[in-house]
PDB file of C-alpha atoms in Angstrom:
ATOM      1  CA  THR B   9      -4.056  22.355  15.853  1.00 48.00           C
ATOM      2  CA  ASP B  10      -7.740  21.341  16.088  1.00 53.00           C
ATOM      3  CA  ALA B  11      -9.622  24.613  15.144  1.00 58.00           C
ATOM      4  CA  ALA B  12      -7.188  24.089  11.429  1.00 90.00           C
ATOM      5  CA  VAL B  13      -8.770  20.239  11.253  1.00 96.00           C
ATOM      6  CA  PRO B  14     -11.852  20.141   9.198  1.00 97.00           C
ATOM      7  CA  GLY B  15     -14.650  17.562  10.015  1.00 96.00           C
ATOM      8  CA  LEU B  16     -14.798  14.330   8.697  1.00 97.00           C
ATOM      9  CA  ARG B  17     -16.586  13.069   5.230  1.00 97.00           C
ATOM     10  CA  PHE B  18     -19.273  10.762   5.435  1.00 97.00           C
ATOM     11  CA  LEU B  19     -20.007   7.628   3.409  1.00 94.00           C
ATOM     12  CA  GLY B  20     -23.193   8.903   1.054  1.00 95.00           C
ATOM     13  CA  ASP B  21     -21.101  12.018   0.124  1.00 96.00           C
ATOM     14  CA  PRO B  22     -20.867  11.967  -3.547  1.00 95.00           C
ATOM     15  CA  GLU B  23     -17.623  13.829  -3.680  1.00 94.00           C
ATOM     16  CA  LEU B  24     -15.650  11.063  -2.014  1.00 95.00           C
ATOM     17  CA  MET B  25     -16.816   8.488  -5.243  1.00 94.00           C
ATOM     18  CA  ARG B  26     -15.214  11.153  -7.294  1.00 96.00           C
ATOM     19  CA  PRO B  27     -11.946  10.712  -8.930  1.00 95.00           C
ATOM     20  CA  GLN B  28      -9.377  12.972  -7.622  1.00 96.00           C
ATOM     21  CA  PRO B  29      -6.932  15.464  -9.215  1.00 97.00           C
ATOM     22  CA  GLU B  30      -3.218  14.582  -8.610  1.00 97.00           C
ATOM     23  CA  VAL B  31      -1.438  16.933  -6.014  1.00 97.00           C
ATOM     24  CA  SER B  32       0.891  18.943  -8.561  1.00 94.00           C
ATOM     25  CA  GLY B  33       4.167  20.032  -6.388  1.00 92.00           C
ATOM     26  CA  VAL B  34       4.806  19.449  -2.870  1.00 92.00           C
ATOM     27  CA  GLY B  35       4.921  23.808  -1.782  1.00 94.00           C
ATOM     28  CA  ALA B  36       4.423  25.128   1.549  1.00 95.00           C
ATOM     29  CA  GLU B  37       0.394  25.815   1.124  1.00 95.00           C
ATOM     30  CA  VAL B  38       0.537  21.604   0.365  1.00 96.00           C
ATOM     31  CA  GLN B  39       3.040  20.809   2.685  1.00 96.00           C
ATOM     32  CA  GLY B  40       0.483  22.978   5.883  1.00 96.00           C
ATOM     33  CA  ARG B  41      -2.241  20.608   4.290  1.00 96.00           C
ATOM     34  CA  LEU B  42      -0.465  17.446   4.811  1.00 97.00           C
ATOM     35  CA  ARG B  43       0.518  18.538   8.509  1.00 96.00           C
ATOM     36  CA  ILE B  44      -3.390  19.148   8.647  1.00 97.00           C
ATOM     37  CA  LEU B  45      -4.236  15.661   7.306  1.00 97.00           C
ATOM     38  CA  LYS B  46      -1.676  14.036  10.203  1.00 96.00           C
ATOM     39  CA  GLU B  47      -3.695  15.899  12.589  1.00 96.00           C
ATOM     40  CA  ALA B  48      -7.007  14.788  11.242  1.00 97.00           C
ATOM     41  CA  MET B  49      -6.283  11.081  11.203  1.00 95.00           C
ATOM     42  CA  SER B  50      -4.767  11.738  14.634  1.00 93.00           C
ATOM     43  CA  LYS B  51      -7.861  13.945  15.740  1.00 94.00           C
ATOM     44  CA  TYR B  52     -10.644  11.131  14.954  1.00 94.00           C
ATOM     45  CA  GLY B  53      -8.526   8.056  16.160  1.00 91.00           C
ATOM     46  CA  GLY B  54      -7.495   6.383  12.646  1.00 91.00           C
ATOM     47  CA  ILE B  55      -4.539   4.606  11.552  1.00 92.00           C
ATOM     48  CA  GLY B  56      -5.041   6.184   7.906  1.00 95.00           C
ATOM     49  CA  ILE B  57      -6.671   8.861   6.196  1.00 97.00           C
ATOM     50  CA  ALA B  58      -7.106  10.336   2.834  1.00 97.00           C
ATOM     51  CA  ALA B  59      -7.341  13.960   1.837  1.00 98.00           C
ATOM     52  CA  PRO B  60     -11.234  13.735   0.374  1.00 98.00           C
ATOM     53  CA  GLN B  61     -12.256  12.375   3.950  1.00 97.00           C
ATOM     54  CA  ILE B  62     -11.157  15.920   5.152  1.00 98.00           C
ATOM     55  CA  GLY B  63     -12.464  18.228   1.947  1.00 97.00           C
ATOM     56  CA  TRP B  64      -9.274  18.281   0.283  1.00 97.00           C
ATOM     57  CA  TRP B  65      -9.609  17.171  -3.205  1.00 97.00           C
ATOM     58  CA  VAL B  66      -6.514  16.055  -4.461  1.00 98.00           C
ATOM     59  CA  ARG B  67      -4.879  12.562  -4.323  1.00 98.00           C
ATOM     60  CA  ALA B  68      -2.825  12.377  -1.232  1.00 98.00           C
ATOM     61  CA  MET B  69      -3.095   9.903   2.132  1.00 98.00           C
ATOM     62  CA  CYS B  70      -1.197   9.212   5.285  1.00 97.00           C
ATOM     63  CA  PHE B  71      -0.952   6.440   7.590  1.00 95.00           C
ATOM     64  CA  GLY B  72       0.848   4.894  10.453  1.00 94.00           C
ATOM     65  CA  ILE B  73       1.098   3.481  13.639  1.00 91.00           C
ATOM     66  CA  GLU B  74       3.319   4.766  15.825  1.00 84.00           C
ATOM     67  CA  ASP B  75       2.522   4.830  19.589  1.00 84.00           C
ATOM     68  CA  GLY B  76      -0.410   2.258  19.320  1.00 81.00           C
ATOM     69  CA  ASN B  77      -3.732   3.086  18.903  1.00 84.00           C
ATOM     70  CA  PRO B  78      -7.088   2.259  20.897  1.00 86.00           C
ATOM     71  CA  ARG B  79      -8.808   1.265  17.738  1.00 84.00           C
ATOM     72  CA  TYR B  80      -6.443  -1.668  16.867  1.00 83.00           C
ATOM     73  CA  PRO B  81      -4.987  -2.336  20.167  1.00 86.00           C
ATOM     74  CA  ALA B  82      -3.270  -5.627  18.574  1.00 85.00           C
ATOM     75  CA  ALA B  83      -1.796  -4.145  15.199  1.00 85.00           C
ATOM     76  CA  PRO B  84       2.058  -4.113  15.218  1.00 89.00           C
ATOM     77  CA  PRO B  85       3.979  -0.456  14.687  1.00 91.00           C
ATOM     78  CA  VAL B  86       3.843   0.761  11.380  1.00 92.00           C
ATOM     79  CA  ALA B  87       6.313   3.649   9.997  1.00 95.00           C
ATOM     80  CA  PHE B  88       4.056   7.065   9.363  1.00 96.00           C
ATOM     81  CA  GLN B  89       3.810   8.082   5.829  1.00 97.00           C
ATOM     82  CA  TYR B  90       2.513  10.059   3.382  1.00 98.00           C
ATOM     83  CA  TRP B  91       1.547   8.860  -0.087  1.00 97.00           C
ATOM     84  CA  ILE B  92       0.786  11.577  -2.931  1.00 98.00           C
ATOM     85  CA  ASN B  93      -0.596  10.555  -6.238  1.00 98.00           C
ATOM     86  CA  PRO B  94      -0.661   7.146  -5.403  1.00 96.00           C
ATOM     87  CA  GLU B  95      -0.884   4.631  -8.345  1.00 94.00           C
ATOM     88  CA  ILE B  96      -2.825   1.203  -8.054  1.00 92.00           C
ATOM     89  CA  ILE B  97       0.009  -0.933 -10.639  1.00 95.00           C
ATOM     90  CA  TRP B  98      -0.934  -4.200  -9.815  1.00 95.00           C
ATOM     91  CA  PHE B  99      -3.971  -6.412  -8.328  1.00 94.00           C
ATOM     92  CA  SER B 100      -5.145 -10.055  -7.554  1.00 95.00           C
ATOM     93  CA  ASN B 101      -8.466 -11.410  -7.642  1.00 95.00           C
ATOM     94  CA  GLU B 102      -7.659 -13.245  -4.135  1.00 94.00           C
ATOM     95  CA  THR B 103      -9.772 -11.451  -1.214  1.00 91.00           C
ATOM     96  CA  SER B 104      -9.252 -11.072   2.429  1.00 84.00           C
ATOM     97  CA  TRP B 105     -11.744 -10.708   4.997  1.00 80.00           C
ATOM     98  CA  MET B 106     -10.996  -7.948   7.799  1.00 73.00           C
ATOM     99  CA  TRP B 107     -13.651  -5.239   9.608  1.00 71.00           C
ATOM    100  CA  GLU B 108     -13.866  -2.174   7.767  1.00 69.00           C
ATOM    101  CA  GLY B 109     -12.275   0.930   9.576  1.00 81.00           C
ATOM    102  CA  CYS B 110     -12.883   3.561   7.472  1.00 90.00           C
ATOM    103  CA  LEU B 111     -13.118   6.619   9.444  1.00 93.00           C
ATOM    104  CA  SER B 112     -15.961   7.878   6.713  1.00 94.00           C
ATOM    105  CA  VAL B 113     -18.273   4.677   7.747  1.00 90.00           C
ATOM    106  CA  PRO B 114     -19.810   5.354  10.702  1.00 83.00           C
ATOM    107  CA  GLY B 115     -19.851   2.502  13.515  1.00 74.00           C
TER     108      GLY B 115
END
């Protein structure tokens, strides 16, 4: 429900820039918070959201485009997923240009 969905944290919030601790187990409390994370993504119109963006200070995120998204009308469907404790294991020096779509960056 919307009442359980916290407000967004925005660019400039120093907590968003801090490394977050790992999720240590996926019990009932974490599963409940993951459901709230998905609700927040939907409420705020995103196609992805990280836990710190709603003040849950752990390494978790979710994303997906199941029924289209008005902010991204040309985006193809992407199966909904939760990522818990993700790690970057490879990167490239190549770059790609695209519009910023982060919910924590207003405008």
